[in-house]
Amino acid sequence: LAVEHHPAMLLYLDNYMSVGPGSRLARMAARRQTEHKIGINENLAREILELHTLGVNGGYTQQDVTTFAQVLTGWSIGGNFGRLKDGEPGRFTFREALHEPGAKTVLGKRYAEDGESEGKAVLRDVAANPATANFIATKLARHFIADEPSAVAVEALSKAYMKSHGDLPTVYRALVELND
């Protein structure tokens, strides 16, 4: 959550500009018939699923990426300019006017409309997914053990991740014990 809330992540991956098509801001823009194109940006959602949690082969679909991007609309950065001047400049802020309303389904689970908390719920569930445990275990084993780590090593780290509910110090201890 700290990584996904970080202003550098939101800025670099353009999530601060991601606007739900059914959001209050999108409806206002449609009434004005502006040529300024607004919409969903999938960069943060894809980054989370591919690089931070499940991995490229983690069992998600393009629809999951798109829907997760809708969940993350409104995750933005505070500022002191224009109509979106709320929030502490340079800090995470949730902008309700940009958030896509309604329930959404990600990875087969339905999430009720809940603003910022909706995204937190998806992140918690994705972090608890066995594919995330395996992805993180594999990355750690490749970095600290071998380019092609044994299945036994990856499984031990994955089990430590799942048993500890993703507590990384516990996983690190399991890694050190593998190298004894």
Tab-separated table of N, CA and C in Angstrom:
chain	number	residue	atom	x	y	z
A	1	LEU	N	0.832	-1.189	0.000
A	1	LEU	CA	0.000	0.000	0.000
A	1	LEU	C	0.874	1.250	0.000
A	2	ALA	N	1.954	1.218	0.760
A	2	ALA	CA	2.842	2.384	0.800
A	2	ALA	C	3.420	2.671	-0.580
A	3	VAL	N	3.796	1.636	-1.301
A	3	VAL	CA	4.348	1.822	-2.646
A	3	VAL	C	3.284	2.372	-3.586
A	4	GLU	N	2.103	1.823	-3.541
A	4	GLU	CA	1.048	2.229	-4.481
A	4	GLU	C	0.481	3.606	-4.145
A	5	HIS	N	0.608	4.033	-2.908
A	5	HIS	CA	0.190	5.385	-2.499
A	5	HIS	C	1.277	6.423	-2.740
A	6	HIS	N	2.495	5.980	-3.022
A	6	HIS	CA	3.615	6.918	-3.121
A	6	HIS	C	3.430	7.864	-4.310
A	7	PRO	N	3.594	9.167	-4.087
A	7	PRO	CA	3.411	10.142	-5.169
A	7	PRO	C	4.287	9.869	-6.395
A	8	ALA	N	5.501	9.378	-6.191
A	8	ALA	CA	6.366	9.092	-7.340
A	8	ALA	C	5.743	8.019	-8.227
A	9	MET	N	5.144	7.006	-7.626
A	9	MET	CA	4.504	5.936	-8.385
A	9	MET	C	3.278	6.480	-9.126
A	10	LEU	N	2.479	7.266	-8.441
A	10	LEU	CA	1.265	7.818	-9.051
A	10	LEU	C	1.594	8.784	-10.181
A	11	LEU	N	2.672	9.517	-10.025
A	11	LEU	CA	3.092	10.472	-11.048
A	11	LEU	C	3.745	9.750	-12.226
A	12	TYR	N	4.700	8.894	-11.950
A	12	TYR	CA	5.441	8.200	-12.994
A	12	TYR	C	4.515	7.362	-13.876
A	13	LEU	N	3.529	6.725	-13.271
A	13	LEU	CA	2.617	5.857	-14.016
A	13	LEU	C	1.320	6.562	-14.410
A	14	ASP	N	1.258	7.876	-14.210
A	14	ASP	CA	0.150	8.720	-14.671
A	14	ASP	C	-1.204	8.389	-14.051
A	15	ASN	N	-1.208	7.750	-12.877
A	15	ASN	CA	-2.500	7.430	-12.270
A	15	ASN	C	-3.219	8.676	-11.781
A	16	TYR	N	-2.486	9.718	-11.478
A	16	TYR	CA	-3.118	10.951	-11.013
A	16	TYR	C	-4.028	11.550	-12.085
A	17	MET	N	-3.867	11.125	-13.346
A	17	MET	CA	-4.712	11.610	-14.435
A	17	MET	C	-5.780	10.593	-14.841
A	18	SER	N	-5.856	9.463	-14.174
A	18	SER	CA	-6.801	8.414	-14.529
A	18	SER	C	-8.199	8.780	-14.027
A	19	VAL	N	-9.137	8.844	-14.954
A	19	VAL	CA	-10.492	9.296	-14.642
A	19	VAL	C	-11.486	8.225	-15.071
A	20	GLY	N	-12.334	7.807	-14.162
A	20	GLY	CA	-13.367	6.831	-14.493
A	20	GLY	C	-14.370	7.413	-15.471
A	21	PRO	N	-14.810	6.641	-16.469
A	21	PRO	CA	-15.743	7.154	-17.465
A	21	PRO	C	-17.105	7.536	-16.894
A	22	GLY	N	-17.471	6.941	-15.774
A	22	GLY	CA	-18.744	7.282	-15.134
A	22	GLY	C	-18.582	8.210	-13.946
A	23	SER	N	-17.378	8.739	-13.756
A	23	SER	CA	-17.105	9.600	-12.608
A	23	SER	C	-17.776	10.963	-12.754
A	24	ARG	N	-17.848	11.669	-11.658
A	24	ARG	CA	-18.440	13.011	-11.649
A	24	ARG	C	-17.683	13.928	-12.617
A	25	LEU	N	-16.361	13.860	-12.630
A	25	LEU	CA	-15.565	14.706	-13.520
A	25	LEU	C	-15.829	14.369	-14.983
A	26	ALA	N	-15.916	13.088	-15.324
A	26	ALA	CA	-16.181	12.682	-16.712
A	26	ALA	C	-17.560	13.160	-17.154
A	27	ARG	N	-18.546	13.071	-16.264
A	27	ARG	CA	-19.901	13.542	-16.616
A	27	ARG	C	-19.910	15.048	-16.842
A	28	MET	N	-19.171	15.795	-16.018
A	28	MET	CA	-19.085	17.253	-16.206
A	28	MET	C	-18.406	17.579	-17.532
A	29	ALA	N	-17.338	16.864	-17.860
A	29	ALA	CA	-16.614	17.113	-19.109
A	29	ALA	C	-17.496	16.804	-20.315
A	30	ALA	N	-18.305	15.754	-20.216
A	30	ALA	CA	-19.197	15.397	-21.322
A	30	ALA	C	-20.233	16.490	-21.564
A	31	ARG	N	-20.726	17.092	-20.492
A	31	ARG	CA	-21.709	18.179	-20.650
A	31	ARG	C	-21.083	19.395	-21.330
A	32	ARG	N	-19.813	19.602	-21.087
A	32	ARG	CA	-19.116	20.749	-21.684
A	32	ARG	C	-18.691	20.474	-23.125
A	33	GLN	N	-18.772	19.236	-23.538
A	33	GLN	CA	-18.360	18.811	-24.874
A	33	GLN	C	-16.945	19.284	-25.192
A	34	THR	N	-16.077	19.088	-24.260
A	34	THR	CA	-14.680	19.484	-24.418
A	34	THR	C	-13.940	18.485	-25.302
A	35	GLU	N	-12.921	18.941	-25.980
A	35	GLU	CA	-12.105	18.056	-26.799
A	35	GLU	C	-11.012	17.384	-25.986
A	36	HIS	N	-10.836	17.834	-24.749
A	36	HIS	CA	-9.820	17.240	-23.874
A	36	HIS	C	-10.241	15.812	-23.541
A	37	LYS	N	-9.434	14.842	-23.960
A	37	LYS	CA	-9.760	13.436	-23.736
A	37	LYS	C	-9.398	13.028	-22.317
A	38	ILE	N	-10.352	12.468	-21.614
A	38	ILE	CA	-10.097	11.941	-20.275
A	38	ILE	C	-10.506	10.478	-20.253
A	39	GLY	N	-9.885	9.725	-19.397
A	39	GLY	CA	-10.238	8.315	-19.301
A	39	GLY	C	-9.343	7.577	-18.333
A	40	ILE	N	-9.464	6.279	-18.380
A	40	ILE	CA	-8.728	5.407	-17.472
A	40	ILE	C	-7.316	5.190	-17.989
A	41	ASN	N	-6.377	5.179	-17.079
A	41	ASN	CA	-4.989	4.845	-17.383
A	41	ASN	C	-4.692	3.532	-16.681
A	42	GLU	N	-4.254	2.532	-17.419
A	42	GLU	CA	-4.031	1.194	-16.860
A	42	GLU	C	-2.617	0.962	-16.335
A	43	ASN	N	-1.736	1.947	-16.448
A	43	ASN	CA	-0.326	1.733	-16.102
A	43	ASN	C	-0.126	1.223	-14.681
A	44	LEU	N	-0.725	1.880	-13.687
A	44	LEU	CA	-0.515	1.476	-12.293
A	44	LEU	C	-1.094	0.088	-12.036
A	45	ALA	N	-2.289	-0.169	-12.526
A	45	ALA	CA	-2.920	-1.473	-12.320
A	45	ALA	C	-2.055	-2.586	-12.909
A	46	ARG	N	-1.559	-2.388	-14.122
A	46	ARG	CA	-0.713	-3.406	-14.762
A	46	ARG	C	0.599	-3.586	-13.989
A	47	GLU	N	1.201	-2.489	-13.561
A	47	GLU	CA	2.453	-2.555	-12.798
A	47	GLU	C	2.253	-3.365	-11.506
A	48	ILE	N	1.162	-3.102	-10.817
A	48	ILE	CA	0.888	-3.819	-9.567
A	48	ILE	C	0.754	-5.320	-9.832
A	49	LEU	N	-0.045	-5.675	-10.834
A	49	LEU	CA	-0.285	-7.094	-11.099
A	49	LEU	C	0.935	-7.803	-11.682
A	50	GLU	N	1.648	-7.165	-12.614
A	50	GLU	CA	2.770	-7.821	-13.280
A	50	GLU	C	4.065	-7.795	-12.485
A	51	LEU	N	4.363	-6.667	-11.852
A	51	LEU	CA	5.681	-6.503	-11.248
A	51	LEU	C	5.699	-6.505	-9.727
A	52	HIS	N	4.580	-6.179	-9.091
A	52	HIS	CA	4.575	-6.083	-7.630
A	52	HIS	C	3.907	-7.267	-6.948
A	53	THR	N	3.048	-7.987	-7.656
A	53	THR	CA	2.304	-9.050	-6.978
A	53	THR	C	2.291	-10.358	-7.772
A	54	LEU	N	1.326	-10.559	-8.623
A	54	LEU	CA	1.078	-11.858	-9.244
A	54	LEU	C	2.132	-12.313	-10.245
A	55	GLY	N	2.762	-11.380	-10.931
A	55	GLY	CA	3.703	-11.733	-11.987
A	55	GLY	C	2.988	-11.872	-13.315
A	56	VAL	N	3.750	-11.868	-14.392
A	56	VAL	CA	3.183	-11.890	-15.744
A	56	VAL	C	2.258	-13.081	-15.955
A	57	ASN	N	2.598	-14.222	-15.416
A	57	ASN	CA	1.786	-15.434	-15.587
A	57	ASN	C	0.970	-15.745	-14.337
A	58	GLY	N	0.532	-14.700	-13.638
A	58	GLY	CA	-0.136	-14.871	-12.351
A	58	GLY	C	-1.624	-15.160	-12.392
A	59	GLY	N	-2.181	-15.357	-13.573
A	59	GLY	CA	-3.577	-15.762	-13.651
A	59	GLY	C	-4.581	-14.640	-13.817
A	60	TYR	N	-4.147	-13.446	-14.162
A	60	TYR	CA	-5.080	-12.355	-14.393
A	60	TYR	C	-5.281	-12.160	-15.893
A	61	THR	N	-6.343	-11.456	-16.239
A	61	THR	CA	-6.673	-11.193	-17.639
A	61	THR	C	-6.582	-9.692	-17.923
A	62	GLN	N	-6.702	-9.346	-19.193
A	62	GLN	CA	-6.743	-7.930	-19.553
A	62	GLN	C	-7.951	-7.263	-18.903
A	63	GLN	N	-9.055	-7.974	-18.785
A	63	GLN	CA	-10.238	-7.409	-18.125
A	63	GLN	C	-9.946	-7.101	-16.661
A	64	ASP	N	-9.162	-7.949	-15.997
A	64	ASP	CA	-8.779	-7.673	-14.613
A	64	ASP	C	-7.952	-6.394	-14.526
A	65	VAL	N	-7.039	-6.192	-15.474
A	65	VAL	CA	-6.220	-4.976	-15.491
A	65	VAL	C	-7.115	-3.756	-15.663
A	66	THR	N	-8.022	-3.815	-16.625
A	66	THR	CA	-8.918	-2.684	-16.901
A	66	THR	C	-9.806	-2.373	-15.706
A	67	THR	N	-10.374	-3.405	-15.111
A	67	THR	CA	-11.258	-3.193	-13.970
A	67	THR	C	-10.480	-2.703	-12.757
A	68	PHE	N	-9.288	-3.249	-12.532
A	68	PHE	CA	-8.454	-2.782	-11.424
A	68	PHE	C	-8.090	-1.313	-11.637
A	69	ALA	N	-7.837	-0.923	-12.878
A	69	ALA	CA	-7.550	0.488	-13.175
A	69	ALA	C	-8.752	1.360	-12.805
A	70	GLN	N	-9.964	0.866	-13.031
A	70	GLN	CA	-11.163	1.606	-12.618
A	70	GLN	C	-11.218	1.735	-11.103
A	71	VAL	N	-10.846	0.661	-10.411
A	71	VAL	CA	-10.819	0.674	-8.948
A	71	VAL	C	-9.865	1.765	-8.456
A	72	LEU	N	-8.743	1.931	-9.151
A	72	LEU	CA	-7.700	2.865	-8.717
A	72	LEU	C	-7.925	4.303	-9.179
A	73	THR	N	-9.003	4.554	-9.928
A	73	THR	CA	-9.281	5.939	-10.302
A	73	THR	C	-9.527	6.748	-9.039
A	74	GLY	N	-9.020	7.951	-9.040
A	74	GLY	CA	-9.131	8.813	-7.864
A	74	GLY	C	-7.896	8.776	-6.986
A	75	TRP	N	-7.031	7.765	-7.149
A	75	TRP	CA	-5.775	7.713	-6.396
A	75	TRP	C	-4.857	8.724	-7.057
A	76	SER	N	-4.560	9.787	-6.342
A	76	SER	CA	-3.900	10.924	-6.962
A	76	SER	C	-2.905	11.581	-6.018
A	77	ILE	N	-2.456	12.752	-6.410
A	77	ILE	CA	-1.474	13.523	-5.649
A	77	ILE	C	-2.086	14.875	-5.325
A	78	GLY	N	-1.937	15.311	-4.089
A	78	GLY	CA	-2.440	16.621	-3.694
A	78	GLY	C	-1.697	17.733	-4.427
A	79	GLY	N	-2.368	18.837	-4.569
A	79	GLY	CA	-1.749	19.957	-5.270
A	79	GLY	C	-2.396	21.263	-4.880
A	80	ASN	N	-1.878	22.309	-5.452
A	80	ASN	CA	-2.412	23.630	-5.117
A	80	ASN	C	-2.693	24.445	-6.377
A	81	PHE	N	-3.269	23.761	-7.388
A	81	PHE	CA	-3.568	24.464	-8.627
A	81	PHE	C	-4.892	23.979	-9.209
A	82	GLY	N	-5.536	24.830	-9.970
A	82	GLY	CA	-6.746	24.464	-10.699
A	82	GLY	C	-7.887	23.966	-9.840
A	83	ARG	N	-8.790	23.268	-10.500
A	83	ARG	CA	-9.974	22.739	-9.814
A	83	ARG	C	-9.643	21.601	-8.859
A	84	LEU	N	-8.488	20.980	-9.044
A	84	LEU	CA	-8.108	19.839	-8.214
A	84	LEU	C	-7.040	20.234	-7.207
A	85	LYS	N	-7.274	21.345	-6.524
A	85	LYS	CA	-6.249	21.853	-5.617
A	85	LYS	C	-6.348	21.308	-4.197
A	86	ASP	N	-7.161	20.323	-3.970
A	86	ASP	CA	-7.280	19.758	-2.623
A	86	ASP	C	-6.122	18.816	-2.331
A	87	GLY	N	-5.950	18.500	-1.076
A	87	GLY	CA	-4.898	17.587	-0.659
A	87	GLY	C	-3.578	18.299	-0.439
A	88	GLU	N	-2.752	17.719	0.410
A	88	GLU	CA	-1.443	18.291	0.702
A	88	GLU	C	-0.548	18.129	-0.533
A	89	PRO	N	0.028	19.207	-1.032
A	89	PRO	CA	0.874	19.113	-2.227
A	89	PRO	C	1.969	18.058	-2.070
A	90	GLY	N	2.107	17.219	-3.084
A	90	GLY	CA	3.141	16.192	-3.078
A	90	GLY	C	2.826	14.954	-2.272
A	91	ARG	N	1.612	14.842	-1.747
A	91	ARG	CA	1.204	13.675	-0.945
A	91	ARG	C	0.017	12.981	-1.601
A	92	PHE	N	-0.148	11.692	-1.259
A	92	PHE	CA	-1.304	10.949	-1.761
A	92	PHE	C	-2.591	11.635	-1.332
A	93	THR	N	-3.537	11.679	-2.247
A	93	THR	CA	-4.882	12.118	-1.912
A	93	THR	C	-5.859	11.323	-2.766
A	94	PHE	N	-7.025	11.088	-2.246
A	94	PHE	CA	-8.063	10.409	-3.002
A	94	PHE	C	-9.035	11.458	-3.527
A	95	ARG	N	-9.229	11.472	-4.827
A	95	ARG	CA	-10.123	12.434	-5.472
A	95	ARG	C	-11.407	11.717	-5.903
A	96	GLU	N	-12.418	11.861	-5.088
A	96	GLU	CA	-13.704	11.198	-5.329
A	96	GLU	C	-14.271	11.554	-6.696
A	97	ALA	N	-14.080	12.791	-7.153
A	97	ALA	CA	-14.647	13.244	-8.430
A	97	ALA	C	-14.089	12.473	-9.629
A	98	LEU	N	-12.920	11.850	-9.481
A	98	LEU	CA	-12.303	11.097	-10.574
A	98	LEU	C	-12.602	9.603	-10.495
A	99	HIS	N	-13.124	9.155	-9.363
A	99	HIS	CA	-13.303	7.719	-9.122
A	99	HIS	C	-14.494	7.162	-9.887
A	100	GLU	N	-14.268	6.007	-10.515
A	100	GLU	CA	-15.326	5.309	-11.240
A	100	GLU	C	-16.293	4.685	-10.227
A	101	PRO	N	-17.560	5.101	-10.274
A	101	PRO	CA	-18.532	4.567	-9.303
A	101	PRO	C	-18.966	3.142	-9.649
A	102	GLY	N	-19.548	2.490	-8.670
A	102	GLY	CA	-20.141	1.172	-8.874
A	102	GLY	C	-19.261	0.030	-8.416
A	103	ALA	N	-19.907	-1.129	-8.271
A	103	ALA	CA	-19.200	-2.354	-7.896
A	103	ALA	C	-18.350	-2.817	-9.078
A	104	LYS	N	-17.252	-3.507	-8.763
A	104	LYS	CA	-16.337	-3.983	-9.795
A	104	LYS	C	-15.854	-5.387	-9.425
A	105	THR	N	-15.524	-6.179	-10.447
A	105	THR	CA	-15.026	-7.534	-10.227
A	105	THR	C	-13.587	-7.632	-10.725
A	106	VAL	N	-12.686	-8.014	-9.818
A	106	VAL	CA	-11.273	-8.195	-10.142
A	106	VAL	C	-10.877	-9.599	-9.704
A	107	LEU	N	-10.271	-10.348	-10.616
A	107	LEU	CA	-9.841	-11.724	-10.339
A	107	LEU	C	-10.984	-12.581	-9.795
A	108	GLY	N	-12.163	-12.366	-10.332
A	108	GLY	CA	-13.322	-13.167	-9.964
A	108	GLY	C	-14.014	-12.769	-8.676
A	109	LYS	N	-13.530	-11.762	-7.995
A	109	LYS	CA	-14.155	-11.318	-6.748
A	109	LYS	C	-14.808	-9.963	-6.966
A	110	ARG	N	-16.017	-9.845	-6.472
A	110	ARG	CA	-16.767	-8.599	-6.617
A	110	ARG	C	-16.473	-7.677	-5.422
A	111	TYR	N	-16.187	-6.425	-5.737
A	111	TYR	CA	-15.907	-5.414	-4.718
A	111	TYR	C	-16.973	-4.335	-4.803
A	112	ALA	N	-17.625	-4.076	-3.680
A	112	ALA	CA	-18.645	-3.027	-3.626
A	112	ALA	C	-17.982	-1.667	-3.761
A	113	GLU	N	-18.712	-0.704	-4.259
A	113	GLU	CA	-18.214	0.669	-4.352
A	113	GLU	C	-17.837	1.139	-2.959
A	114	ASP	N	-16.577	1.562	-2.817
A	114	ASP	CA	-16.115	1.999	-1.502
A	114	ASP	C	-14.968	3.002	-1.612
A	115	GLY	N	-14.938	3.769	-2.696
A	115	GLY	CA	-13.925	4.803	-2.847
A	115	GLY	C	-12.524	4.269	-2.723
A	116	GLU	N	-11.690	4.954	-1.973
A	116	GLU	CA	-10.293	4.553	-1.794
A	116	GLU	C	-10.186	3.168	-1.162
A	117	SER	N	-11.081	2.844	-0.249
A	117	SER	CA	-11.026	1.549	0.438
A	117	SER	C	-11.227	0.375	-0.511
A	118	GLU	N	-11.905	0.619	-1.607
A	118	GLU	CA	-12.095	-0.414	-2.630
A	118	GLU	C	-10.722	-0.868	-3.162
A	119	GLY	N	-9.853	0.089	-3.466
A	119	GLY	CA	-8.511	-0.232	-3.945
A	119	GLY	C	-7.686	-0.944	-2.889
A	120	LYS	N	-7.817	-0.507	-1.653
A	120	LYS	CA	-7.094	-1.160	-0.560
A	120	LYS	C	-7.529	-2.619	-0.428
A	121	ALA	N	-8.813	-2.883	-0.591
A	121	ALA	CA	-9.328	-4.250	-0.483
A	121	ALA	C	-8.767	-5.136	-1.589
A	122	VAL	N	-8.728	-4.621	-2.818
A	122	VAL	CA	-8.154	-5.396	-3.924
A	122	VAL	C	-6.674	-5.660	-3.648
A	123	LEU	N	-5.940	-4.657	-3.202
A	123	LEU	CA	-4.519	-4.842	-2.904
A	123	LEU	C	-4.302	-5.904	-1.831
A	124	ARG	N	-5.122	-5.886	-0.785
A	124	ARG	CA	-4.993	-6.897	0.275
A	124	ARG	C	-5.205	-8.298	-0.297
A	125	ASP	N	-6.235	-8.442	-1.129
A	125	ASP	CA	-6.532	-9.760	-1.693
A	125	ASP	C	-5.459	-10.220	-2.672
A	126	VAL	N	-4.961	-9.317	-3.494
A	126	VAL	CA	-3.910	-9.675	-4.444
A	126	VAL	C	-2.630	-10.043	-3.691
A	127	ALA	N	-2.333	-9.317	-2.623
A	127	ALA	CA	-1.135	-9.616	-1.826
A	127	ALA	C	-1.246	-10.994	-1.168
A	128	ALA	N	-2.457	-11.424	-0.839
A	128	ALA	CA	-2.663	-12.718	-0.174
A	128	ALA	C	-2.787	-13.881	-1.161
A	129	ASN	N	-2.702	-13.600	-2.440
A	129	ASN	CA	-2.854	-14.619	-3.469
A	129	ASN	C	-1.617	-15.523	-3.509
A	130	PRO	N	-1.783	-16.843	-3.606
A	130	PRO	CA	-0.627	-17.748	-3.698
A	130	PRO	C	0.301	-17.426	-4.879
A	131	ALA	N	-0.243	-16.888	-5.967
A	131	ALA	CA	0.614	-16.509	-7.104
A	131	ALA	C	1.570	-15.393	-6.700
A	132	THR	N	1.123	-14.483	-5.828
A	132	THR	CA	2.004	-13.420	-5.341
A	132	THR	C	3.116	-14.024	-4.492
A	133	ALA	N	2.765	-14.953	-3.627
A	133	ALA	CA	3.780	-15.619	-2.795
A	133	ALA	C	4.829	-16.290	-3.676
A	134	ASN	N	4.385	-16.987	-4.696
A	134	ASN	CA	5.309	-17.683	-5.587
A	134	ASN	C	6.165	-16.695	-6.381
A	135	PHE	N	5.571	-15.610	-6.847
A	135	PHE	CA	6.301	-14.609	-7.627
A	135	PHE	C	7.395	-13.951	-6.785
A	136	ILE	N	7.038	-13.544	-5.586
A	136	ILE	CA	8.017	-12.897	-4.707
A	136	ILE	C	9.090	-13.889	-4.271
A	137	ALA	N	8.688	-15.102	-3.954
A	137	ALA	CA	9.650	-16.131	-3.557
A	137	ALA	C	10.647	-16.406	-4.686
A	138	THR	N	10.149	-16.482	-5.904
A	138	THR	CA	11.019	-16.735	-7.052
A	138	THR	C	11.997	-15.587	-7.261
A	139	LYS	N	11.510	-14.350	-7.141
A	139	LYS	CA	12.397	-13.189	-7.316
A	139	LYS	C	13.494	-13.177	-6.251
A	140	LEU	N	13.125	-13.426	-5.012
A	140	LEU	CA	14.122	-13.444	-3.934
A	140	LEU	C	15.136	-14.570	-4.140
A	141	ALA	N	14.641	-15.738	-4.495
A	141	ALA	CA	15.533	-16.879	-4.691
A	141	ALA	C	16.478	-16.632	-5.874
A	142	ARG	N	15.982	-16.026	-6.935
A	142	ARG	CA	16.858	-15.713	-8.081
A	142	ARG	C	17.927	-14.696	-7.700
A	143	HIS	N	17.570	-13.764	-6.866
A	143	HIS	CA	18.532	-12.728	-6.491
A	143	HIS	C	19.578	-13.238	-5.501
A	144	PHE	N	19.148	-14.032	-4.538
A	144	PHE	CA	20.051	-14.409	-3.454
A	144	PHE	C	20.602	-15.831	-3.532
A	145	ILE	N	19.983	-16.699	-4.323
A	145	ILE	CA	20.432	-18.096	-4.348
A	145	ILE	C	21.058	-18.459	-5.696
A	146	ALA	N	20.265	-18.371	-6.763
A	146	ALA	CA	20.769	-18.759	-8.090
A	146	ALA	C	19.835	-18.223	-9.171
A	147	ASP	N	20.384	-18.091	-10.375
A	147	ASP	CA	19.556	-17.637	-11.495
A	147	ASP	C	18.390	-18.590	-11.750
A	148	GLU	N	18.628	-19.855	-11.525
A	148	GLU	CA	17.580	-20.879	-11.639
A	148	GLU	C	17.471	-21.595	-10.296
A	149	PRO	N	16.771	-20.997	-9.331
A	149	PRO	CA	16.700	-21.616	-7.996
A	149	PRO	C	15.910	-22.915	-8.022
A	150	SER	N	16.187	-23.740	-7.051
A	150	SER	CA	15.472	-25.018	-6.969
A	150	SER	C	14.014	-24.776	-6.596
A	151	ALA	N	13.180	-25.685	-7.028
A	151	ALA	CA	11.758	-25.619	-6.683
A	151	ALA	C	11.568	-25.719	-5.175
A	152	VAL	N	12.451	-26.456	-4.510
A	152	VAL	CA	12.374	-26.615	-3.056
A	152	VAL	C	12.584	-25.272	-2.366
A	153	ALA	N	13.571	-24.502	-2.832
A	153	ALA	CA	13.852	-23.194	-2.234
A	153	ALA	C	12.678	-22.231	-2.456
A	154	VAL	N	12.169	-22.194	-3.670
A	154	VAL	CA	11.051	-21.305	-3.975
A	154	VAL	C	9.829	-21.692	-3.149
A	155	GLU	N	9.570	-22.960	-3.031
A	155	GLU	CA	8.422	-23.433	-2.258
A	155	GLU	C	8.560	-23.071	-0.782
A	156	ALA	N	9.745	-23.195	-0.235
A	156	ALA	CA	9.968	-22.853	1.177
A	156	ALA	C	9.694	-21.366	1.421
A	157	LEU	N	10.156	-20.515	0.514
A	157	LEU	CA	9.924	-19.076	0.656
A	157	LEU	C	8.452	-18.734	0.441
A	158	SER	N	7.830	-19.380	-0.508
A	158	SER	CA	6.412	-19.159	-0.776
A	158	SER	C	5.553	-19.560	0.428
A	159	LYS	N	5.897	-20.689	1.033
A	159	LYS	CA	5.169	-21.142	2.232
A	159	LYS	C	5.350	-20.162	3.388
A	160	ALA	N	6.562	-19.644	3.541
A	160	ALA	CA	6.820	-18.659	4.608
A	160	ALA	C	5.985	-17.399	4.369
A	161	TYR	N	5.888	-16.982	3.130
A	161	TYR	CA	5.084	-15.807	2.776
A	161	TYR	C	3.613	-16.043	3.139
A	162	MET	N	3.069	-17.170	2.701
A	162	MET	CA	1.653	-17.450	2.941
A	162	MET	C	1.364	-17.653	4.428
A	163	LYS	N	2.221	-18.399	5.112
A	163	LYS	CA	2.004	-18.678	6.535
A	163	LYS	C	2.051	-17.401	7.369
A	164	SER	N	2.909	-16.458	6.963
A	164	SER	CA	3.067	-15.207	7.726
A	164	SER	C	2.174	-14.079	7.208
A	165	HIS	N	1.313	-14.403	6.257
A	165	HIS	CA	0.422	-13.396	5.651
A	165	HIS	C	1.216	-12.268	5.001
A	166	GLY	N	2.310	-12.650	4.325
A	166	GLY	CA	3.094	-11.681	3.576
A	166	GLY	C	4.097	-10.881	4.379
A	167	ASP	N	4.395	-11.312	5.579
A	167	ASP	CA	5.373	-10.598	6.401
A	167	ASP	C	6.771	-10.833	5.826
A	168	LEU	N	7.327	-9.814	5.197
A	168	LEU	CA	8.607	-9.988	4.511
A	168	LEU	C	9.773	-10.348	5.437
A	169	PRO	N	9.884	-9.792	6.645
A	169	PRO	CA	10.973	-10.254	7.521
A	169	PRO	C	10.928	-11.770	7.779
A	170	THR	N	9.737	-12.329	7.856
A	170	THR	CA	9.613	-13.780	8.030
A	170	THR	C	10.147	-14.501	6.792
A	171	VAL	N	9.831	-13.980	5.622
A	171	VAL	CA	10.322	-14.577	4.371
A	171	VAL	C	11.843	-14.452	4.295
A	172	TYR	N	12.372	-13.318	4.714
A	172	TYR	CA	13.830	-13.129	4.703
A	172	TYR	C	14.518	-14.122	5.636
A	173	ARG	N	13.918	-14.367	6.805
A	173	ARG	CA	14.493	-15.354	7.725
A	173	ARG	C	14.511	-16.733	7.076
A	174	ALA	N	13.421	-17.072	6.388
A	174	ALA	CA	13.368	-18.366	5.686
A	174	ALA	C	14.448	-18.433	4.616
A	175	LEU	N	14.705	-17.337	3.964
A	175	LEU	CA	15.757	-17.272	2.937
A	175	LEU	C	17.128	-17.506	3.558
A	176	VAL	N	17.396	-16.851	4.671
A	176	VAL	CA	18.681	-17.022	5.346
A	176	VAL	C	18.840	-18.465	5.811
A	177	GLU	N	17.784	-19.049	6.322
A	177	GLU	CA	17.849	-20.452	6.775
A	177	GLU	C	18.135	-21.403	5.624
A	178	LEU	N	17.694	-21.049	4.405
A	178	LEU	CA	17.994	-21.881	3.233
A	178	LEU	C	19.471	-21.882	2.913
A	179	ASN	N	20.145	-20.812	3.239
A	179	ASN	CA	21.550	-20.660	2.903
A	179	ASN	C	22.491	-21.157	3.997
A	180	ASP	N	21.950	-21.700	5.075
A	180	ASP	CA	22.804	-22.199	6.171
A	180	ASP	C	23.638	-23.377	5.714
